[in-house]
GROMACS .gro file of C-alpha atoms in nm:
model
  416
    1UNK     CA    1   3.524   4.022  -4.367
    2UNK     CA    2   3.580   4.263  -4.657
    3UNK     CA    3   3.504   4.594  -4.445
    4UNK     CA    4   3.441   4.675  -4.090
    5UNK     CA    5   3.069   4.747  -3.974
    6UNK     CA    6   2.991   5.097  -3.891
    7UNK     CA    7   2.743   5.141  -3.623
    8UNK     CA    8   2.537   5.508  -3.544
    9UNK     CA    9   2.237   5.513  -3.309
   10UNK     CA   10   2.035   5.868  -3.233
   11UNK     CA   11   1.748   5.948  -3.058
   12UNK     CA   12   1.421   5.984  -3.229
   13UNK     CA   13   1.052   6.087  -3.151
   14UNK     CA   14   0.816   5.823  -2.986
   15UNK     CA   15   0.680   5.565  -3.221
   16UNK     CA   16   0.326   5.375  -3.076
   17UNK     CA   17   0.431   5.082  -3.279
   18UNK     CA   18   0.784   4.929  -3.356
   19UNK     CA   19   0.640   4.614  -3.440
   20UNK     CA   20   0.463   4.827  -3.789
   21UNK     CA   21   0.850   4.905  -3.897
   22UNK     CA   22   0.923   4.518  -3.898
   23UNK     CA   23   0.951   4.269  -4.251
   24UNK     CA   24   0.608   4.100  -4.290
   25UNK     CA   25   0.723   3.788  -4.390
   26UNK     CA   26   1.026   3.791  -4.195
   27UNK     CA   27   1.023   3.984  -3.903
   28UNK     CA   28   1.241   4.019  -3.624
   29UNK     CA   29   1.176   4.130  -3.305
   30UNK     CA   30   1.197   4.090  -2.911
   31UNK     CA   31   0.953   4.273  -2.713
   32UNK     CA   32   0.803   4.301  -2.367
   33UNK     CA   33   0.603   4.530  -2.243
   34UNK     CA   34   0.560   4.763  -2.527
   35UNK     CA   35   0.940   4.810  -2.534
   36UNK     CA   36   1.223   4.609  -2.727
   37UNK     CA   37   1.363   4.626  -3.033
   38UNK     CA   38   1.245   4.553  -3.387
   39UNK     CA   39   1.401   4.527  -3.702
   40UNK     CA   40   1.377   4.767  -3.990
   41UNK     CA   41   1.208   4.614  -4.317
   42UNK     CA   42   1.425   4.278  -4.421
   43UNK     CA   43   1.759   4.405  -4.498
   44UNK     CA   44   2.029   4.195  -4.306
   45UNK     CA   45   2.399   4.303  -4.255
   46UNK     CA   46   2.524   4.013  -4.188
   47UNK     CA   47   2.429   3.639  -4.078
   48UNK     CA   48   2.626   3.459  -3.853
   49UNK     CA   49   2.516   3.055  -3.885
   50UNK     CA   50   2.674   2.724  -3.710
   51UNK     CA   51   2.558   2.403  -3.785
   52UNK     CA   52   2.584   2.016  -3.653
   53UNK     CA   53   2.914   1.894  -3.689
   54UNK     CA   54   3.157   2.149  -3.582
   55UNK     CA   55   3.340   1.961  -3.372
   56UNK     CA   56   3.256   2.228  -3.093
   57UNK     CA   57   3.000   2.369  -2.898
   58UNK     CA   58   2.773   2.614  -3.140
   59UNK     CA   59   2.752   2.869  -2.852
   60UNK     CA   60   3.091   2.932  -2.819
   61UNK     CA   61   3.189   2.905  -3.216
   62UNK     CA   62   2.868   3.210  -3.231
   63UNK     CA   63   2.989   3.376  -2.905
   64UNK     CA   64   3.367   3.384  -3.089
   65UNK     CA   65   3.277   3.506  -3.400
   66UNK     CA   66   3.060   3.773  -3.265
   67UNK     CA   67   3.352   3.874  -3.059
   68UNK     CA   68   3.543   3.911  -3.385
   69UNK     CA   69   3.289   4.108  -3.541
   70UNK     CA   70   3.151   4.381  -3.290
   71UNK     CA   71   3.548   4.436  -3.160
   72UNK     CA   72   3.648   4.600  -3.524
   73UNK     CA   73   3.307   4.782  -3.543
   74UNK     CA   74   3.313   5.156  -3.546
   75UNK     CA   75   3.022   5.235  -3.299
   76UNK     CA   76   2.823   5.568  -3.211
   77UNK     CA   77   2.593   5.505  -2.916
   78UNK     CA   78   2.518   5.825  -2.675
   79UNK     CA   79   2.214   5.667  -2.529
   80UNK     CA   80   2.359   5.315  -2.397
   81UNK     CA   81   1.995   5.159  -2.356
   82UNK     CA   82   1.943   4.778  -2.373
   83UNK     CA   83   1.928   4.710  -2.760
   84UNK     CA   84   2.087   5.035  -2.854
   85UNK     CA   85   2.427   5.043  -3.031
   86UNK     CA   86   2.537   4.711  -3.248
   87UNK     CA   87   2.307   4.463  -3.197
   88UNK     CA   88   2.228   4.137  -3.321
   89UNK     CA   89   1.916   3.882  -3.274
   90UNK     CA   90   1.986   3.508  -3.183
   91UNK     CA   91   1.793   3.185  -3.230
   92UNK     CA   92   1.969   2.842  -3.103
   93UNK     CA   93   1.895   2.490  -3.141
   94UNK     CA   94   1.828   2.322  -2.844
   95UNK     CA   95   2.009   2.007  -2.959
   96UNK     CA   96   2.410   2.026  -3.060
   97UNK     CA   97   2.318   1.730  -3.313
   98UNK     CA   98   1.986   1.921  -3.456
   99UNK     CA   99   1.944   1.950  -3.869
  100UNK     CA  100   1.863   2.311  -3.760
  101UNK     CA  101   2.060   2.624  -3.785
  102UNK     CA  102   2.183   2.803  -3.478
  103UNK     CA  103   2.190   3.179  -3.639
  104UNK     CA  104   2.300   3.535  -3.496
  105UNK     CA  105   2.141   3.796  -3.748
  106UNK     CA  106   2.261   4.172  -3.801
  107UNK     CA  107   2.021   4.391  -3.920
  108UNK     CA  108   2.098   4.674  -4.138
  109UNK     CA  109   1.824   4.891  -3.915
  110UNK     CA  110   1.697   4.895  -3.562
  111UNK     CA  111   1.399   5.059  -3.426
  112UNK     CA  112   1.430   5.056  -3.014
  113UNK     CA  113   1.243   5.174  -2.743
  114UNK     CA  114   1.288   5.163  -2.320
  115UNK     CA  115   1.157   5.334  -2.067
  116UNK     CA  116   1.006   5.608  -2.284
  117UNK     CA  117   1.286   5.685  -2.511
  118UNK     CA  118   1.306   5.568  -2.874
  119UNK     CA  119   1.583   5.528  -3.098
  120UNK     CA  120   1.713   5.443  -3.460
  121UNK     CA  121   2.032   5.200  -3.520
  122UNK     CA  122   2.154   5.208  -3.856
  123UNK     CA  123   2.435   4.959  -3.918
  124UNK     CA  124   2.605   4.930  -4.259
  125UNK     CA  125   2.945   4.810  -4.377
  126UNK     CA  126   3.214   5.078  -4.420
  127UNK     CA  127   3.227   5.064  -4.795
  128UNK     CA  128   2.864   5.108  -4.809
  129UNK     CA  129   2.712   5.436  -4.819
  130UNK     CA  130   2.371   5.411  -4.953
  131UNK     CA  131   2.076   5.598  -4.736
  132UNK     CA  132   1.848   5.396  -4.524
  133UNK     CA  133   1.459   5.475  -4.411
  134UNK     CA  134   1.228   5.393  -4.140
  135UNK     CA  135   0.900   5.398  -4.261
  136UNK     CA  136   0.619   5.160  -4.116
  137UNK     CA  137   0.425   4.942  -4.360
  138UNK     CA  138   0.068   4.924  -4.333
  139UNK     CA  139  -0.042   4.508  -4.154
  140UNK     CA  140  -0.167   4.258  -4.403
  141UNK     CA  141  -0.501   4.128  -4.336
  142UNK     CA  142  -0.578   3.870  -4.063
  143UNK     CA  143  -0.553   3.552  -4.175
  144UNK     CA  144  -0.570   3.184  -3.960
  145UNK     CA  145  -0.393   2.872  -3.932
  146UNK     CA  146  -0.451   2.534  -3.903
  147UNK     CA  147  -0.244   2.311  -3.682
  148UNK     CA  148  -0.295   1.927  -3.600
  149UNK     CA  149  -0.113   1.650  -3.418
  150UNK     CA  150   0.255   1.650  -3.593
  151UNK     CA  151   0.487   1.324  -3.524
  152UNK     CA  152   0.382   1.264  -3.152
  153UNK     CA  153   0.010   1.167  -3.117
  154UNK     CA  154  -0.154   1.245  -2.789
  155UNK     CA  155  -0.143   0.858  -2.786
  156UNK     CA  156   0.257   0.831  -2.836
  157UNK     CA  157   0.292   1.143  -2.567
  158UNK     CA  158   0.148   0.922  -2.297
  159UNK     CA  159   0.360   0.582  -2.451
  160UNK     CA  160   0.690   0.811  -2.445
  161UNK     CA  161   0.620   0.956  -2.094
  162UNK     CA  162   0.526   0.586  -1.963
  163UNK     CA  163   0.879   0.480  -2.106
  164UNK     CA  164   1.062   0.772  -1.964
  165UNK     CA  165   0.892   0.694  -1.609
  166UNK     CA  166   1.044   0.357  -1.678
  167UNK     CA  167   1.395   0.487  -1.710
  168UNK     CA  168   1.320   0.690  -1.402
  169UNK     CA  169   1.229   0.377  -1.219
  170UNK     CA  170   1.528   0.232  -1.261
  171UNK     CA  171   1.740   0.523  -1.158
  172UNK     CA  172   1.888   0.643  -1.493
  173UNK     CA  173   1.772   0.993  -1.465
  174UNK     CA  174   1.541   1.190  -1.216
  175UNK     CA  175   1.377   1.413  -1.472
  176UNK     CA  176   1.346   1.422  -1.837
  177UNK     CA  177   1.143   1.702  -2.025
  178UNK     CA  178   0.929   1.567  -2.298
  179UNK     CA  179   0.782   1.754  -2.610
  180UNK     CA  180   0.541   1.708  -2.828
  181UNK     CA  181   0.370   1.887  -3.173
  182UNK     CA  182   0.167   2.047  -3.357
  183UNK     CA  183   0.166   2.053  -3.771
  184UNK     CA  184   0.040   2.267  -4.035
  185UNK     CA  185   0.021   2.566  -4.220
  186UNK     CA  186  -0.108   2.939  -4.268
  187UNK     CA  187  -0.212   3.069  -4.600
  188UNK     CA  188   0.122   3.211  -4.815
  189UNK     CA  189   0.163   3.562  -4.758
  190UNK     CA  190   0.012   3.577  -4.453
  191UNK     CA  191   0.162   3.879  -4.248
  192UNK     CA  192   0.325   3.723  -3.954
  193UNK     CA  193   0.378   4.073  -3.738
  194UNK     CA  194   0.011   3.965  -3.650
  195UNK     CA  195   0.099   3.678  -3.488
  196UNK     CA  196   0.404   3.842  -3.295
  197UNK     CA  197   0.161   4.129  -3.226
  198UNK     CA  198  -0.109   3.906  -3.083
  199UNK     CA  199   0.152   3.735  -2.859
  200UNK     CA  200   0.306   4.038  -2.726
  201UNK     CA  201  -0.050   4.239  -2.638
  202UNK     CA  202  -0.183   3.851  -2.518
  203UNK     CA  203   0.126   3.766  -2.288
  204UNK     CA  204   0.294   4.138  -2.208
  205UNK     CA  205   0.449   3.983  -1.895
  206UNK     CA  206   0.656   3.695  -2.157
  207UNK     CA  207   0.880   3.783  -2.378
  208UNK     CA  208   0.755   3.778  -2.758
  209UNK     CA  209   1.040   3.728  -3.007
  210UNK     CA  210   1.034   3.661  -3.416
  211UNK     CA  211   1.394   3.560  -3.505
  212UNK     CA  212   1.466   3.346  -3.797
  213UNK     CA  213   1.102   3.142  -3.842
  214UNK     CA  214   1.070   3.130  -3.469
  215UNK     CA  215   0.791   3.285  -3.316
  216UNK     CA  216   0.631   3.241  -2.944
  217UNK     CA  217   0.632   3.408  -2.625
  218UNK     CA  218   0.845   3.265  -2.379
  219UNK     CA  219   0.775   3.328  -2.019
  220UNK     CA  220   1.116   3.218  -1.898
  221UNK     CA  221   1.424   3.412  -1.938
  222UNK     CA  222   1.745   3.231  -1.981
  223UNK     CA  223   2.001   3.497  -1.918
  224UNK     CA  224   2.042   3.902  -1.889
  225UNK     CA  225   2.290   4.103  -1.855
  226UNK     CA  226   2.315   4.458  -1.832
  227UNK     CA  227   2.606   4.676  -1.761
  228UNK     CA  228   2.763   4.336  -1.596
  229UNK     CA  229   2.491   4.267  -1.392
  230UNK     CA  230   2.361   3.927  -1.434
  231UNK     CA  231   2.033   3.792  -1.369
  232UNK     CA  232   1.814   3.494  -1.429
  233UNK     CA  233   1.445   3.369  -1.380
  234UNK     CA  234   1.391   2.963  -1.337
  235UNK     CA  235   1.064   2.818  -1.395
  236UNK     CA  236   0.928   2.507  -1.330
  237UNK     CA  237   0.671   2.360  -1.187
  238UNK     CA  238   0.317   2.415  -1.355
  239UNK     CA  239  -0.080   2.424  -1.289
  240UNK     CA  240  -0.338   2.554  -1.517
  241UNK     CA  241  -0.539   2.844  -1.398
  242UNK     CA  242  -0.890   2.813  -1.218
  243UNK     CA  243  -1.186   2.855  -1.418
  244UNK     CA  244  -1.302   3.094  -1.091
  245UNK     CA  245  -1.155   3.281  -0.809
  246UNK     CA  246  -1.198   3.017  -0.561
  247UNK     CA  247  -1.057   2.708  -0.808
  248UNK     CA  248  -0.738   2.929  -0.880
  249UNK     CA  249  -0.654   2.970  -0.568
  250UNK     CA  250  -0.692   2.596  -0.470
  251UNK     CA  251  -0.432   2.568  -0.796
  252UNK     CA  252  -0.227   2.789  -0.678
  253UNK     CA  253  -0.245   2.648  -0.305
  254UNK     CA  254  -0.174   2.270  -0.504
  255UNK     CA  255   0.127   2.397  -0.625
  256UNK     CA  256   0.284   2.582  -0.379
  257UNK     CA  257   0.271   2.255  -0.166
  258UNK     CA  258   0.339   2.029  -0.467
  259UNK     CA  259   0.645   1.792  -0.357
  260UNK     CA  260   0.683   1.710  -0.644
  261UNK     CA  261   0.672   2.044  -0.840
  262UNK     CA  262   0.890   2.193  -0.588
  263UNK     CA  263   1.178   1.893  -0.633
  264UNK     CA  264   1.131   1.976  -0.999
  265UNK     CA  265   1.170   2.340  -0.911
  266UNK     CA  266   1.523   2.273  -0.746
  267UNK     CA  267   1.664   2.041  -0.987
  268UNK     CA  268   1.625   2.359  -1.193
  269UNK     CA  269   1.764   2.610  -0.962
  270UNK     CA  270   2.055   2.378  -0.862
  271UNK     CA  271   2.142   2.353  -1.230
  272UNK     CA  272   2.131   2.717  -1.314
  273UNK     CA  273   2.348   2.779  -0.993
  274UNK     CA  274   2.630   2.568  -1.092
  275UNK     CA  275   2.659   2.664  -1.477
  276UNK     CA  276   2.676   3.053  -1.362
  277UNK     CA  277   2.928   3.033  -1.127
  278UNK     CA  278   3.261   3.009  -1.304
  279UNK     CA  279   3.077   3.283  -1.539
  280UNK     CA  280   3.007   3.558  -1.214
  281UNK     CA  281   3.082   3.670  -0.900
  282UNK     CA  282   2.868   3.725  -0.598
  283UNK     CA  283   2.631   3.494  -0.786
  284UNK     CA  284   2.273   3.446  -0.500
  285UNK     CA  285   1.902   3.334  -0.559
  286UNK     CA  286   1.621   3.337  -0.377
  287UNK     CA  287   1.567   3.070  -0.112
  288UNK     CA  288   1.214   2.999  -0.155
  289UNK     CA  289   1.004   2.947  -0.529
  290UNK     CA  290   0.741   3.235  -0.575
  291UNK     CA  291   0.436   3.210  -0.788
  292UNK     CA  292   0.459   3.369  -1.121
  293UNK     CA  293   0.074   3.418  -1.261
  294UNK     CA  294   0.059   3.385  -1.633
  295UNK     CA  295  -0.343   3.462  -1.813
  296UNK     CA  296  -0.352   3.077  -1.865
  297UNK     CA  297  -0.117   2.906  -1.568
  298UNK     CA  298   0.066   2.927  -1.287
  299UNK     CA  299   0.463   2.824  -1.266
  300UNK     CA  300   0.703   2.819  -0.969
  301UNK     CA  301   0.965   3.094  -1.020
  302UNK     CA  302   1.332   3.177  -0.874
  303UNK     CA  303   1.516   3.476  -0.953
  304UNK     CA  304   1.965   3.454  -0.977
  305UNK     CA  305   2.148   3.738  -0.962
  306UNK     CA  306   2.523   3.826  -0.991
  307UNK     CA  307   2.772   3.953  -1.179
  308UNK     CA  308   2.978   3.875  -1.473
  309UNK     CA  309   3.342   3.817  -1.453
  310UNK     CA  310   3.594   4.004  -1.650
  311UNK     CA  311   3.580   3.950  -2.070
  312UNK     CA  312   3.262   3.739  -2.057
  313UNK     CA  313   2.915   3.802  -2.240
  314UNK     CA  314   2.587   3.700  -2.247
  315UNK     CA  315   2.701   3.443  -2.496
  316UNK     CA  316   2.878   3.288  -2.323
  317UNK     CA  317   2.633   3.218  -2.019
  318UNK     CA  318   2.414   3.093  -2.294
  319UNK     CA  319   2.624   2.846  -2.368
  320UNK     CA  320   2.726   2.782  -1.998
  321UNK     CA  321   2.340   2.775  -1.910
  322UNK     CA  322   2.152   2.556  -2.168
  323UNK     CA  323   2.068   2.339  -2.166
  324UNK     CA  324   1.900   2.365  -1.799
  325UNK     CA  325   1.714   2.124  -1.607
  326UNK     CA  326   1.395   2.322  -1.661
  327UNK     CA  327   1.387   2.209  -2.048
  328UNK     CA  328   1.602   1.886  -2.025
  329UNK     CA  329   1.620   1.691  -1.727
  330UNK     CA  330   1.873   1.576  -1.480
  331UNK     CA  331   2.164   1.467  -1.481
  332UNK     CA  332   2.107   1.699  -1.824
  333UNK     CA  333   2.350   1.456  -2.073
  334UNK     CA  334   2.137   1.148  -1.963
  335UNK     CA  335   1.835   1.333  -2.000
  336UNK     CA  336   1.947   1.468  -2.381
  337UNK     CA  337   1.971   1.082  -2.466
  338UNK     CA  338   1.674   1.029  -2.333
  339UNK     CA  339   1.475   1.290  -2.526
  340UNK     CA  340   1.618   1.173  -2.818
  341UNK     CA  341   1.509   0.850  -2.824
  342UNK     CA  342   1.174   0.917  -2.643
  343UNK     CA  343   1.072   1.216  -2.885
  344UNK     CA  344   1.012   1.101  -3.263
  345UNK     CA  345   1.146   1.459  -3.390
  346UNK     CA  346   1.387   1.693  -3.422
  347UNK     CA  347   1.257   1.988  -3.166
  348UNK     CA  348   1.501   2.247  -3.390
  349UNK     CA  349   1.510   2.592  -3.194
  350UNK     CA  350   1.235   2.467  -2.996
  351UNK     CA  351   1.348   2.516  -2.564
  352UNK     CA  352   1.684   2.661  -2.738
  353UNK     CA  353   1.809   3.000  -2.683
  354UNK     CA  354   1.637   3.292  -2.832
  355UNK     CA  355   1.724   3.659  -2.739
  356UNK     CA  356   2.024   3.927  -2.847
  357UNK     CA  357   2.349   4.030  -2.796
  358UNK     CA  358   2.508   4.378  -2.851
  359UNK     CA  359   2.862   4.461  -2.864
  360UNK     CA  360   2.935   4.484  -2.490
  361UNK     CA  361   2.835   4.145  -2.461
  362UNK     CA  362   2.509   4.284  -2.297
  363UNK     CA  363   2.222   4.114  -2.377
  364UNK     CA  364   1.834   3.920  -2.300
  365UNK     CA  365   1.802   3.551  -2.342
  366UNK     CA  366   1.511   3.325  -2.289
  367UNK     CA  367   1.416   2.998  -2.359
  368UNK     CA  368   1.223   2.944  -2.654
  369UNK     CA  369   0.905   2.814  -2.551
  370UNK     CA  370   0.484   2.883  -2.661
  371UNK     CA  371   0.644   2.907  -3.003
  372UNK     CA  372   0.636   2.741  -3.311
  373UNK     CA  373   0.864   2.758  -3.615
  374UNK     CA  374   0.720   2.884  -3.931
  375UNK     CA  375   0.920   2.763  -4.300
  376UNK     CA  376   0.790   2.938  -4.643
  377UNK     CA  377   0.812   2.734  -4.985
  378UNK     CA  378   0.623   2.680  -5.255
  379UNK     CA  379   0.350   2.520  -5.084
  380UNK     CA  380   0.309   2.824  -4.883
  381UNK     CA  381   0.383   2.842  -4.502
  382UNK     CA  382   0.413   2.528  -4.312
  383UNK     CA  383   0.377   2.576  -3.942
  384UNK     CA  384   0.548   2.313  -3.592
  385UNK     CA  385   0.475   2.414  -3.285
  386UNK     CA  386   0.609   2.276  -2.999
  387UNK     CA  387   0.480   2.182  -2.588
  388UNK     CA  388   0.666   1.986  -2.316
  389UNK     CA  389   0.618   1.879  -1.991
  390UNK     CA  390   0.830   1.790  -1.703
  391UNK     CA  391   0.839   1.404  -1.600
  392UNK     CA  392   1.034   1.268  -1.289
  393UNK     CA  393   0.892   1.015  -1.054
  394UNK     CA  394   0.529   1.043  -0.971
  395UNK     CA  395   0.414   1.220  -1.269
  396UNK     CA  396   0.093   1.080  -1.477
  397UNK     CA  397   0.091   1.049  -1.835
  398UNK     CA  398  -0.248   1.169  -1.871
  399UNK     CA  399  -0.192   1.486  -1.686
  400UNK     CA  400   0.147   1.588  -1.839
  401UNK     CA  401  -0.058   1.579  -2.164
  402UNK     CA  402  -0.311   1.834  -2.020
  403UNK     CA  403   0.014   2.040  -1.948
  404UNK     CA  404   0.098   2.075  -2.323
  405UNK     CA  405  -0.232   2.145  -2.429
  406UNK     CA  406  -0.251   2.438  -2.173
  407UNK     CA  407   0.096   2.538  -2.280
  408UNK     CA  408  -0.025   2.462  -2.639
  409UNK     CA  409  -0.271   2.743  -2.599
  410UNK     CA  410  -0.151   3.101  -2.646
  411UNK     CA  411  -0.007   3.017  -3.006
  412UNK     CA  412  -0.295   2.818  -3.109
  413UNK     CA  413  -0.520   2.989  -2.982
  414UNK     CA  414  -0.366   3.352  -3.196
  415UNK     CA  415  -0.313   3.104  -3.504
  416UNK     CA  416  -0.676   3.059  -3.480
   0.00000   0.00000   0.00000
């Protein structure tokens, strides 16, 4: 690195909409709420990118270089919000062997906002001097998608979850998650902010993120961790909602007494448990699933918390986290096998880590799910997005299809 990254963050009026300051074509962004942070326009500081093959885990080769890179930077940060100071937006692959990039990506501005405060991040190398502005840029006109079965049929969703009931049968694994897709494209140029802004105004309770391609709104966090405090929301275990007040709370009722939901749901809490500890102290959840209401389904939900041991970031849990139960299986190295052999694609950043990091090793990570990954050429903008399902013994092809639809919803339904 040729010079050191300088880093000044200051206070600034309210602005309604952080998501207007973002690149059209590119944007990048993590929001909830109404507050996040966005990046400025499409200028990029710096890229940090790993890639099959290393030899080591990607996580820790991103977690060490970010290390190296935030612990020479000359930072200025009187407000110490989350997303304020150095920061840096992450997208993962979900599989070590994946053709796709896992990428940490520096922006050369940052527009934030929490709790009623706002704030500008400018971040520039040391040699470079040049003045940088905020300004929003007016939103492109709506446009639509079209998306269609991709490399798993509907038909080859149930064959694959028949085969993976199979392997459960005869006791190689107890769970394996299984995706499926969607292919197709959105007209070039298309302004994608309206897809992130549909998402995040859709879903507010989910977090809506843009890093990279990858776009969605993931209701399950990974990882956070804020001023050392760790803590962590598991999810799994699904029903669709009721078309009326009386048939959602018969789903609801189903699932809270689901046996087999609420095994699911501890294969997934067990597995977050043991990757945090040698990360934390004090580490606890709660002992009983609660039921999180999303606008189109209900999951079971547990929420970790502890805190994180001396030197460590949110990196790091990433890595020691994913991937869990909830978007694998169990035992998770059988269930990888599995998936790759059972799904006839490469899910990319699909159920990887998606989130950021800032220079305390602070940071939000979820899981990217309800997303899809968007790649421009000269075609124009092709467009996979991705839906899984849980299977372990019991579960019926034909349903776990309904799943992904459901889950297939939110982003098809804003494509559309």
């Amino acid at each position: 690195m040729s010079s050191r990254l300088v880093v000044r963050t200051r206070e600034i009026d309210p602005i309604e909409d952080p998501l207007a300051y973002a690149d059209p074509a590119r944007p990048l962004a993590w929001l909830r709420r109404g507050d996040g942070i966005v990046a400025v326009g499409d200028e990029v500081v710096q890229t940090i990118t790993v890639s099959a093959g290393t030899g080591r885990p990607r996580s820790g080769a991103i977690a060490d270089a970010w290390r190296e890179l935030s612990a020479d930077a000359d930072i200025d940060d009187p407000l110490s919000l989350p997303g304020s100071g150095l920061v840096a937006f992450g997208a993962l692959a979900f599989d070590e062997d994946s053709a796709a990039d896992s990428v940490l990506v520096v922006p050369a501005l940052v527009v934030g906002r929490h709790r009623g405060r706002t704030w500008l991040t400018t971040i520039r190398s040391s040699d470079d001097d040049r003045p940088r502005d905020a300004a929003p840029r007016p939103y492109g006109p709506h446009w639509a998608g079209t998306v269609g079965p991709g490399a798993q049929t509907p038909q080859g969703y149930q064959d694959s979850v028949r085969r993976a009931l199979t392997r459960i049968a005869d006791g190689e694994l107890s769970k394996v998650v299984l995706a499926r897709d969607l292919t197709g494209s959105i007209p070039a140029g298309s302004d994608l902010r309206r897809l992130v802004r549909a998402l995040s105004t859709g879903y507010p309770d989910t977090w809506a993120f843009a890093v990279d391609g990858l776009i969605g709104a993931s209701p399950e966090t990974l990882v956070t961790v804020q001023q050392r405090t760790v803590t962590a929301r598991v999810l799994a275990g699904t029903i669709g909602r009721g078309a009326d007040a009386d048939a959602d709370t018969a789903a609801s009722a189903h699932l809270a007494s689901s046996t087999k939901d609420l095994d699911e749901h501890q294969y997934a809490v067990h597995s977050v448990l043991a990757s945090l500890r040698p990360h934390t102290r004090a580490l606890a959840a709660s002992e009983q699933p609660f039921l999180l209401k999303l606008p189109n389904l209900f999951h079971l939900a547990t929420d970790v918390e502890g805190e994180l041991a001396e030197g460590g970031s949110s990196l790091d849990l990433v890595g020691a986290l994913h991937p869990t139960a909830a978007v694998a299986g169990t035992p998770t190295p059988v269930a990888i096998k599995a998936i790759r052999e059972l799904e006839p694609f490469d899910r990319g950043r699909y159920a990887g880590p998606v989130g950021w990091v800032d220079a305390h090793g602070n940071g939000e990570w979820a899981i990217a799910l309800r997303c899809a990954q968007f790649t421009t050429d000269d075609e124009g903008i092709a467009v996979t997005a991705y839906a899984g399902a849980g299977i372990v013994a019991g579960s019926d092809p034909e349903s776990e299809l309904l799943e992904t639809r459901v889950k297939f919803r939110p982003l098809v339904d804003a494509l559309a």
